Structure formats: structure tokens, C-alpha cells
Amino acid sequence: METNSSVRVRFAPSPTGFLHVGGARTALFNWLFARHHGGIYILRIDDTDEQRSTQESMQQIYDSLRWLGLDWDEGAIIGGDYQPYVQSERGEIYQRYIQKLLDSGDAYHCYCTQEELSQMREQARAENSNQSYNGKCRNLTVEDHRKFEAEGRKSTVRIRVPNQPVVVQDLILGETKVGPSSLQDEVIVKSNGMPLYNLTSIVDDIEMQITHVIRGADHLNNTSKQMIIANALGTEPPQFAHLPMVLGSSKGEKLSKRHGATSVDQYRKDGFIPEALVNFLVRLGWSLDDKTEIFSIDDMIDNFSLDRIGKSGSVFDVKRLEWLNNHYILKLNLAERTSALIPFLQRDGLLEDKIADEELSWLEKIVESVGDRLTTLADITTYARFFFTDDFDYHPKDVKKWLTKGDPVTVLSGVRDTLLDIENFESETVGTKVKAYLDGLEVKRIQVMQPLRLALSGQTFGPDLFAIIILLGQEKTISRINRLIDYISTTGEGRVS
Ligand code: GLU
């Protein structure tokens, strides 16, 4: 691994909602880049949009990043040499930079009214021009300023763009050139004095000594604007690396709610485990070779580099995430898997908050019986609910399929009587006796096994039937068989043929 402690990168989310999986991918790539180079990973909060930023969202971003294991070395909450790391607390710093730009003439006050601006936009449209602002206030005199102020007009501050192309050498996308006809004097400070994103972002990147800005390709348009500001300030901008977009489908649409959950927190709640999500996210744009899919965190750190990131977008394929999740769930040992599953059983009202030691070993056996079936942790309820409650129904489809043919009452009664006779109710004896009973029947095994499953679990899929019998125990197994027999007798099911 290379070490270059001068690498400083940042993840700079806007706290206007939950942490989006696309944002988490950006955070991960920054984190991996820092860890690979032995550099510093910073969490900065871009909350200049006062109206849309919330504390709740900030908290959710912190929680999601921590859950993913993407700890930061400097930044919000923990502080550091360049604190504060929350933009709304950095007003004085921005004021200093704005003044510097005004003093050097690289920025200027613009007094245009909304009406004037919309006229300019109309005209630009009519002339098919990209420049919706025509530079009207570029060269105001001191008198002009006085006059506008006297009229009570409020001013914005605009950056003066140079009359030459801006070249961005992107570490992923290569060189992009933005010509003067696509540039215009952008507003960098609103008329209420609030600085805007393009200013605050590059000022912070400069102030915080950021060496590499790694962010989504949707920011590429902002990069030229930020470079203009950096140049006007006489500073070398950081290097830029724009990550290909995360797509919702192979048709090229940006990932959105329409394609499924997009929030990291939702995946946590749905029973995905962080190792799986991180492994999934690293493959959204980055690859080691054309075959490796499974990466431990150490593998990722050792191998991560920007030059292995592709230029085209990658599709967020939930099926692949599910496959990885199943893989990582199975990598947990039984005790770890059980403790990861307990909160889901508690959430679904199947377990109390406090768990006694005997209960824990029973739980481990249940988890063991479920085997490799879990795609998510939340699936435990699907496979194991009936272990915890008698309150389940028989699905009409199963009833129709398994209880309306042959003579289920007779075979169920037969199994029940066989089980009743067993004194030492443990796995081997139960297996031998029940199999012997089944072998003596004329009907196919499945004609007994499925009604029996239905009796014990209310469904026809799930853990091994003998494991279910042992885990439920003799008494419960027998009473559940009796319950189904009663059900058949009262509803008349099973007596059709
Ligand atoms: N705050 C911006 C966002 O959440 C990112 C800014 C940046 O990385 O420069 O999209």
C-alpha cells in the first residue's frame, strides 16, 4: 500500500434528506482513497441551503456513515484543525473570501431586479445563447452603486468569468474544456448575504487543504465555476475526480425511488448488513478485474485506485445486493448471526427485549435450522415466525393443494400417535420412528410431509421438518397437529376425494 499522508479528501453531503446510496458510494470511494494512501478523510456538512437543511437529516447521515463503518478523521462532531466543518458555522470565513474577490475586482455587486433578469433570460433564449446574464453590472461606477443603494435595491455578488476556456483535468473522465460561451458571471452571494454552494465549496476545499475532490459526475458543471473562483483567489484548485452516475436501470435513468429503496437507512431497516452494502457499493463503478465480486474491507483498501473506476454509469442491481447480503449473512458465525437477527425478531413482536440464556441457545438452534435461506435479516420472520407464536393461519392455496386430496386426517393422526409414543423426544428417535411410520404407508411421503408442515408452521416451506419438530417439542407439535385435524374436521377440508 502506498502511503501519502498529504492526501486529504472530503465527503460533503447536504443535509436535506437521508443518506442516498449514491452519496454513500461517494463517501466510500473517498474513504477508500484516503485509507489506501494513508491520508485524511473529512466529513463536511454543506448546509448552505438553510431552508432545506435539517438537524434530523444531519443525524441520519452520521448514523448511516457510522453504520457503514466509514469513520472520519476530521469533520462534523469530532472537529479538527480546520473546524468548524459545518458550513453554516463558517460565515466569517466566506465573508473574508468574498471581500478578497470584491477587492481584486474578480467579483462585483449586481443590482439587477428580478424583472431585468427575466428579460435577459428571455433574450438569451431568443438568441439561443447559454448566457442568461448579460453582464449588465460588470462595470458599475461608484455613482451607480450609490444610486442603486439609494433606490433601496439589494445586490447579489457575481464572479467575473474570464474570456477564455476553463480546462478541467479530471482523474476519471479525462480533460473537459468549457468554452467562454458556456460560462457566465454566476451569482456567488445571494441578495440576503448568503454565499452559495459554488463559493463555499471551493473556499472550504482550499481552506481545508483538500487535495482531491471525489464526487458524483452530476457536479461536473460546477467544477469549472469552482475552478474560476480558485484561480481568481490565486490558489491551485484540488484535483478532481468525477464518479460515473449510479443508474436505476440499464436504460440509463438516474437511480430514483421508482427503482426501489434509495436510502442507506432503509437498507439497514430492511435487513441488509453493512459488509454487503459496502461490497455492493464498491462495485458501482470500480472493479479490480473482470471476475472478483467479493471484497473484504482490507482487500478494498489495498486495491483501491481511481484509475480502476470506469467512465460509464453503473446500474444499481438490487438482486446482486441481495446475493451479496446472503453471502455475508452466511459468513457470520451462528452466535453473530443470531445476535444480528434478534433485533428483527423483537421489532416484529416475536421476542421480548430481554433474552434469557436458555432462550439464546434455543434461538441459535432456530437460526441454524433456517440455514442458508436468509436473503435479508428481516427474512427471519418469514421462515421462523411460527416458532414464536401459535397465531398463524393456513394459507388457502396450501389448504387446497394439500388438504383436499387423500386422507390427511388419517395420516396426520398416524404421525401424531407415533410422536405421542416416543418417550425420549430427541432428534434421532423422532427421525427413525416417523420415517418408519411413513415407510409403512401407501401414500407418497410428500402427502404426509406437507400437511404436517402446514400443521406445525402454517406454511409449506422453511426449515427441515424434523428440526421443526424437535425445536417445537413434543407437546406443541402434538397440539398443532390436533389443531389442523380439528380445522379439517370443522371446515370439511380433506374429505373431498
Ligand atoms: N453538497 C454537495 C451534494 O451533496 C456535494 C458537494 C461536493 O462534493 O462538492 O451534492
Coordinates of C-alpha atoms in Angstrom, one line a residue, residues 90-493:
R90 CA -18.3 29.3 8.6
G91 CA -19.9 32.5 7.6
E92 CA -16.9 34.7 8.7
I93 CA -14.5 32.7 6.6
Y94 CA -16.7 33.1 3.5
Q95 CA -17.0 36.8 4.1
R96 CA -13.3 37.1 4.1
Y97 CA -13.0 35.4 0.7
I98 CA -15.9 37.4 -0.7
Q99 CA -14.2 40.6 0.3
K100 CA -11.0 39.5 -1.3
L101 CA -12.7 38.8 -4.6
L102 CA -14.5 42.1 -4.5
D103 CA -11.3 43.9 -3.7
S104 CA -9.4 42.4 -6.5
G105 CA -12.3 43.1 -8.9
D106 CA -12.8 39.4 -9.6
A107 CA -16.3 39.7 -8.2
Y108 CA -18.8 42.5 -8.3
H109 CA -22.2 43.6 -6.9
C110 CA -25.1 43.1 -9.2
Y111 CA -28.3 45.2 -8.6
C112 CA -30.4 43.8 -11.4
T113 CA -34.0 43.2 -10.4
Q114 CA -36.0 40.0 -11.0
E115 CA -37.7 41.7 -13.9
E116 CA -34.4 42.7 -15.5
L117 CA -33.0 39.2 -15.1
S118 CA -36.0 37.5 -16.6
Q119 CA -35.9 39.9 -19.6
M120 CA -32.2 38.9 -20.0
R121 CA -33.2 35.2 -19.8
E122 CA -35.9 35.7 -22.5
Q123 CA -33.4 37.4 -24.7
A124 CA -30.8 34.7 -24.3
R125 CA -33.4 32.2 -25.2
A126 CA -34.4 34.1 -28.3
E127 CA -30.7 34.3 -29.3
N128 CA -30.1 30.7 -28.4
S129 CA -27.4 31.7 -26.0
N130 CA -26.2 29.8 -22.9
Q131 CA -25.6 33.1 -21.1
S132 CA -28.7 34.1 -19.3
Y133 CA -26.9 37.0 -17.6
N134 CA -25.6 39.7 -20.0
G135 CA -23.0 41.3 -17.7
K136 CA -25.0 44.4 -17.1
C137 CA -23.5 45.3 -13.7
R138 CA -19.9 44.3 -14.6
N139 CA -18.6 47.8 -14.8
L140 CA -20.7 49.9 -12.5
T141 CA -19.2 53.1 -11.2
V142 CA -19.2 54.3 -7.6
E143 CA -22.1 56.6 -8.5
D144 CA -24.1 53.7 -10.0
H145 CA -23.7 51.9 -6.7
R146 CA -24.8 54.9 -4.7
K147 CA -27.8 55.4 -7.0
F148 CA -28.9 51.8 -6.7
E149 CA -28.4 51.7 -2.9
A150 CA -30.4 54.9 -2.6
E151 CA -33.2 53.3 -4.5
G152 CA -33.1 50.6 -1.9
R153 CA -32.0 47.8 -4.3
K154 CA -30.3 44.8 -2.8
S155 CA -27.3 43.4 -4.6
T156 CA -26.0 39.9 -5.2
V157 CA -22.3 39.2 -5.8
R158 CA -21.2 37.7 -9.1
I159 CA -17.9 36.2 -10.0
R160 CA -16.3 37.7 -13.2
V161 CA -15.6 34.9 -15.6
P162 CA -12.5 35.1 -17.8
N163 CA -12.9 35.3 -21.5
Q164 CA -11.1 32.0 -22.1
P165 CA -11.9 28.3 -21.7
V166 CA -11.6 26.5 -18.4
V167 CA -9.9 23.2 -18.6
V168 CA -10.7 20.5 -16.1
Q169 CA -8.3 17.6 -16.0
D170 CA -10.5 15.1 -14.4
L171 CA -8.7 12.0 -13.0
I172 CA -11.5 9.7 -14.2
L173 CA -13.2 11.5 -17.1
G174 CA -10.0 13.0 -18.6
E175 CA -9.9 16.5 -20.0
T176 CA -13.0 18.6 -20.3
K177 CA -13.0 22.1 -21.7
V178 CA -15.7 24.6 -21.0
G179 CA -15.6 27.5 -23.5
P180 CA -16.4 31.1 -22.7
S181 CA -19.8 30.9 -24.5
S182 CA -20.9 28.4 -21.9
L183 CA -19.6 30.4 -18.9
Q184 CA -21.2 33.4 -17.3
D185 CA -20.8 35.6 -14.3
E186 CA -22.5 33.4 -11.7
V187 CA -24.1 34.6 -8.5
I188 CA -21.9 33.6 -5.6
V189 CA -23.7 35.5 -2.9
K190 CA -27.4 35.9 -2.7
S191 CA -29.1 39.3 -2.1
N192 CA -29.7 38.3 1.5
G193 CA -25.9 37.9 2.0
M194 CA -25.9 34.1 2.0
P195 CA -23.0 32.7 0.0
L196 CA -23.9 29.9 -2.5
Y197 CA -22.6 26.4 -2.9
N198 CA -20.0 27.0 -5.6
L199 CA -18.3 29.6 -3.5
T200 CA -18.5 27.8 -0.1
S201 CA -17.4 24.5 -1.6
I202 CA -14.2 25.7 -3.2
V203 CA -13.4 28.1 -0.4
D204 CA -13.7 25.1 2.1
D205 CA -11.7 22.9 -0.2
I206 CA -8.9 25.5 -0.3
E207 CA -9.1 26.3 3.4
M208 CA -9.2 22.6 4.4
Q209 CA -6.3 21.8 2.2
I210 CA -8.3 19.3 0.2
T211 CA -6.0 17.5 -2.4
H212 CA -8.7 15.5 -4.3
V213 CA -12.3 16.3 -4.8
I214 CA -14.0 13.0 -5.5
R215 CA -17.7 13.4 -6.2
G216 CA -20.6 12.5 -8.5
A217 CA -20.4 13.4 -12.2
D218 CA -23.6 15.5 -11.6
H219 CA -21.2 18.1 -10.2
L220 CA -19.0 18.3 -13.3
N221 CA -20.8 21.5 -14.3
N222 CA -20.0 23.1 -11.0
T223 CA -16.3 22.3 -11.3
S224 CA -15.5 24.8 -14.0
K225 CA -17.2 27.5 -11.8
Q226 CA -15.2 26.5 -8.8
M227 CA -12.0 26.5 -10.7
I228 CA -12.7 30.1 -11.8
I229 CA -13.1 31.1 -8.2
A230 CA -9.9 29.2 -7.2
N231 CA -8.0 30.9 -10.0
A232 CA -9.4 34.3 -9.0
L233 CA -8.2 33.7 -5.5
G234 CA -4.7 32.8 -6.8
T235 CA -4.8 29.3 -5.5
E236 CA -4.2 26.0 -7.2
P237 CA -7.5 24.1 -7.1
P238 CA -7.6 20.5 -5.8
Q239 CA -7.6 17.7 -8.3
F240 CA -11.0 16.5 -9.4
A241 CA -12.4 13.0 -9.9
H242 CA -16.0 12.7 -11.0
L243 CA -17.6 9.4 -10.4
P244 CA -19.9 7.9 -13.0
M245 CA -23.6 8.1 -12.0
V246 CA -25.4 5.3 -10.2
L247 CA -28.2 4.3 -12.6
G248 CA -31.6 2.9 -11.8
S249 CA -31.8 0.7 -14.9
S250 CA -29.8 -0.2 -17.9
K251 CA -31.9 2.3 -19.9
G252 CA -29.7 5.0 -18.3
E253 CA -32.1 6.6 -15.9
K254 CA -30.6 8.0 -12.7
L255 CA -31.4 5.9 -9.7
S256 CA -34.6 7.1 -8.0
K257 CA -37.3 5.9 -5.6
R258 CA -39.1 4.4 -8.6
H259 CA -36.4 1.7 -8.7
G260 CA -36.6 0.7 -5.1
A261 CA -35.2 2.0 -1.8
T262 CA -32.5 4.6 -2.2
S263 CA -31.7 5.4 1.4
V264 CA -28.9 3.7 3.3
D265 CA -31.1 3.7 6.4
Q266 CA -33.9 1.9 4.5
Y267 CA -31.5 -0.9 3.6
R268 CA -30.5 -1.2 7.2
K269 CA -34.1 -1.4 8.3
D270 CA -34.8 -4.0 5.5
G271 CA -32.1 -6.3 7.0
F272 CA -29.1 -5.7 4.8
I273 CA -25.8 -5.9 6.6
P274 CA -23.1 -3.2 6.2
E275 CA -20.4 -5.5 4.8
A276 CA -22.8 -6.5 2.0
L277 CA -23.8 -2.9 1.2
V278 CA -20.2 -1.7 1.2
N279 CA -19.1 -4.6 -1.0
F280 CA -22.0 -3.8 -3.4
L281 CA -21.3 -0.1 -3.5
V282 CA -17.6 -0.5 -4.2
R283 CA -18.5 -2.3 -7.4
L284 CA -20.7 0.6 -8.6
G285 CA -18.0 2.0 -10.9
W286 CA -14.9 0.4 -9.5
S287 CA -13.5 -3.1 -10.4
L288 CA -10.3 -5.0 -9.7
D289 CA -10.6 -7.3 -12.7
D290 CA -13.4 -8.9 -14.7
K291 CA -14.2 -11.6 -12.1
T292 CA -13.8 -10.6 -8.5
E293 CA -17.0 -9.7 -6.8
I294 CA -16.3 -10.3 -3.1
F295 CA -14.0 -7.9 -1.3
S296 CA -13.3 -7.6 2.3
I297 CA -12.6 -4.1 3.6
D298 CA -8.9 -4.8 3.6
D299 CA -9.0 -6.0 0.0
M300 CA -10.7 -2.8 -1.0
I301 CA -8.3 -0.6 0.9
D302 CA -5.3 -2.5 -0.6
N303 CA -6.5 -2.4 -4.2
F304 CA -8.5 0.8 -4.5
S305 CA -7.4 3.3 -7.1
L306 CA -9.1 6.0 -9.1
D307 CA -7.7 4.6 -12.4
R308 CA -9.8 1.4 -11.9
I309 CA -13.0 3.5 -12.0
G310 CA -14.9 3.3 -15.3
K311 CA -16.4 6.2 -17.1
S312 CA -19.8 4.9 -17.7
G313 CA -22.7 4.7 -15.2
S314 CA -23.4 1.5 -13.2
V315 CA -26.8 0.0 -12.6
F316 CA -27.9 -0.4 -9.0
D317 CA -29.0 -4.1 -9.3
V318 CA -30.8 -5.0 -6.1
K319 CA -30.6 -8.7 -7.0
R320 CA -26.9 -8.5 -6.8
L321 CA -27.1 -6.7 -3.5
E322 CA -29.4 -9.5 -2.2
W323 CA -26.9 -12.1 -3.4
L324 CA -24.1 -10.4 -1.5
N325 CA -26.2 -10.0 1.6
N326 CA -27.0 -13.7 1.7
H327 CA -23.2 -14.3 1.3
Y328 CA -22.3 -12.0 4.2
I329 CA -25.1 -13.3 6.4
L330 CA -23.7 -16.8 6.0
K331 CA -20.2 -15.6 6.8
L332 CA -21.4 -14.7 10.3
N333 CA -20.9 -17.5 12.8
L334 CA -24.0 -18.8 14.5
A335 CA -23.7 -16.5 17.5
E336 CA -23.1 -13.4 15.4
R337 CA -25.9 -14.2 13.1
T338 CA -28.3 -14.9 15.9
S339 CA -27.4 -11.6 17.6
A340 CA -27.9 -9.8 14.2
L341 CA -31.3 -11.4 13.9
I342 CA -32.6 -10.7 17.4
P343 CA -33.5 -7.0 16.8
F344 CA -35.6 -8.1 13.8
L345 CA -37.5 -10.7 15.8
Q346 CA -38.0 -8.1 18.5
R347 CA -39.2 -5.5 16.0
D348 CA -41.7 -7.9 14.7
G349 CA -43.0 -8.5 18.2
L350 CA -41.8 -12.1 18.4
L351 CA -39.2 -11.7 21.1
E352 CA -39.1 -9.7 24.3
D353 CA -36.4 -7.1 24.9
K354 CA -34.6 -9.2 27.5
I355 CA -33.4 -12.6 26.4
A356 CA -32.5 -15.3 28.9
D357 CA -29.5 -17.6 28.4
E358 CA -31.6 -20.7 27.7
E359 CA -33.6 -18.8 25.2
L360 CA -30.5 -17.7 23.4
S361 CA -29.4 -21.3 22.8
W362 CA -32.9 -22.2 21.6
L363 CA -32.7 -19.1 19.3
E364 CA -29.4 -20.3 17.9
K365 CA -30.9 -23.6 17.1
I366 CA -33.8 -21.9 15.3
V367 CA -31.3 -19.8 13.3
E368 CA -29.3 -22.9 12.5
S369 CA -32.5 -24.6 11.2
V370 CA -33.2 -21.7 8.9
G371 CA -29.8 -22.4 7.3
D372 CA -28.8 -20.5 4.1
R373 CA -32.3 -19.3 3.3
L374 CA -32.0 -15.7 4.5
T375 CA -31.6 -13.0 1.8
T376 CA -32.1 -10.3 4.4
L377 CA -32.1 -10.4 8.2
A378 CA -35.7 -9.4 8.1
D379 CA -36.5 -12.7 6.3
I380 CA -36.1 -14.5 9.6
T381 CA -39.7 -13.7 10.4
T382 CA -40.8 -15.3 7.1
Y383 CA -39.0 -18.5 7.9
A384 CA -39.3 -18.7 11.7
R385 CA -42.3 -16.8 12.9
F386 CA -44.2 -19.9 13.8
F387 CA -41.5 -20.9 16.4
F388 CA -42.5 -17.9 18.4
T389 CA -46.3 -17.8 18.2
D390 CA -49.3 -20.1 17.7
D391 CA -51.1 -17.4 16.0
F392 CA -50.9 -18.3 12.3
D393 CA -53.4 -19.2 9.6
Y394 CA -53.2 -21.8 6.9
H395 CA -52.8 -20.3 3.5
P396 CA -55.9 -21.1 1.4
K397 CA -53.7 -22.1 -1.5
D398 CA -51.9 -24.7 0.6
V399 CA -55.1 -25.9 2.1
K400 CA -56.5 -26.5 -1.3
K401 CA -53.3 -28.2 -2.6
W402 CA -52.5 -30.4 0.4
L403 CA -55.7 -30.9 2.4
T404 CA -58.3 -31.7 -0.2
K405 CA -56.7 -34.8 -1.5
G406 CA -56.2 -38.2 0.0
D407 CA -56.9 -38.6 3.7
P408 CA -54.8 -36.0 5.6
V409 CA -56.7 -36.6 8.9
T410 CA -55.7 -40.2 8.9
V411 CA -52.0 -39.6 8.1
L412 CA -51.8 -36.7 10.5
S413 CA -53.3 -38.8 13.2
G414 CA -50.8 -41.5 12.4
V415 CA -47.9 -39.2 12.8
R416 CA -49.3 -37.7 16.0
D417 CA -49.7 -41.2 17.5
T418 CA -46.2 -42.1 16.5
L419 CA -44.9 -39.0 18.2
L420 CA -47.0 -39.5 21.3
D421 CA -45.4 -42.9 21.8
I422 CA -41.9 -41.5 21.9
E423 CA -40.5 -41.3 25.4
N424 CA -37.1 -39.8 24.6
F425 CA -38.1 -36.9 22.3
E426 CA -34.8 -36.3 20.6
S427 CA -33.7 -35.9 17.0
E428 CA -32.6 -39.5 16.2
T429 CA -35.5 -41.3 17.8
V430 CA -38.0 -38.9 16.3
G431 CA -36.4 -39.3 12.8
T432 CA -36.3 -43.1 13.0
K433 CA -39.9 -43.5 14.3
V434 CA -41.5 -41.1 11.9
K435 CA -39.7 -42.4 8.9
A436 CA -40.7 -46.0 9.9
Y437 CA -44.3 -44.8 10.1
L438 CA -44.0 -43.1 6.7
D439 CA -42.5 -46.2 5.1
G440 CA -45.4 -48.2 6.1
L441 CA -47.9 -46.0 4.3
E442 CA -49.2 -46.4 0.8
V443 CA -49.2 -42.7 0.1
K444 CA -46.3 -40.6 -1.2
R445 CA -44.2 -39.1 1.5
I446 CA -44.9 -35.6 0.4
Q447 CA -48.7 -36.2 1.0
V448 CA -47.8 -36.5 4.7
M449 CA -44.9 -34.1 5.0
Q450 CA -46.7 -31.1 3.5
P451 CA -49.9 -31.4 5.7
L452 CA -47.5 -31.9 8.6
R453 CA -45.6 -28.8 7.8
L454 CA -48.8 -26.9 7.4
A455 CA -49.9 -28.1 10.9
L456 CA -46.7 -27.1 12.5
S457 CA -45.8 -23.9 10.7
G458 CA -48.8 -22.7 8.7
Q459 CA -46.7 -22.9 5.6
T460 CA -45.2 -25.4 3.2
F461 CA -41.6 -24.1 3.1
G462 CA -39.0 -23.4 5.7
P463 CA -36.5 -25.3 7.9
D464 CA -36.1 -29.1 7.9
L465 CA -39.3 -30.7 9.2
F466 CA -37.6 -32.8 11.8
A467 CA -35.7 -29.8 13.1
I468 CA -39.0 -28.1 13.4
I469 CA -40.5 -31.0 15.4
I470 CA -37.5 -31.1 17.8
L471 CA -37.5 -27.3 18.3
L472 CA -41.2 -27.1 18.9
G473 CA -41.0 -30.1 21.3
Q474 CA -43.4 -33.0 21.8
E475 CA -46.3 -31.1 23.4
K476 CA -46.5 -28.2 21.0
T477 CA -46.0 -30.5 17.9
I478 CA -48.9 -32.7 19.0
S479 CA -51.2 -29.9 19.8
R480 CA -50.6 -28.2 16.5
I481 CA -51.3 -31.5 14.7
N482 CA -54.5 -31.8 16.6
R483 CA -55.4 -28.2 15.7
L484 CA -55.1 -28.9 12.0
I485 CA -57.1 -32.1 12.4
D486 CA -59.8 -30.1 14.1
Y487 CA -59.6 -27.5 11.4
I488 CA -60.1 -30.1 8.6
S489 CA -62.9 -31.7 10.5
T490 CA -64.8 -28.4 11.1
T491 CA -64.2 -27.0 7.6
G492 CA -64.7 -30.2 5.8
E493 CA -61.4 -29.8 4.0

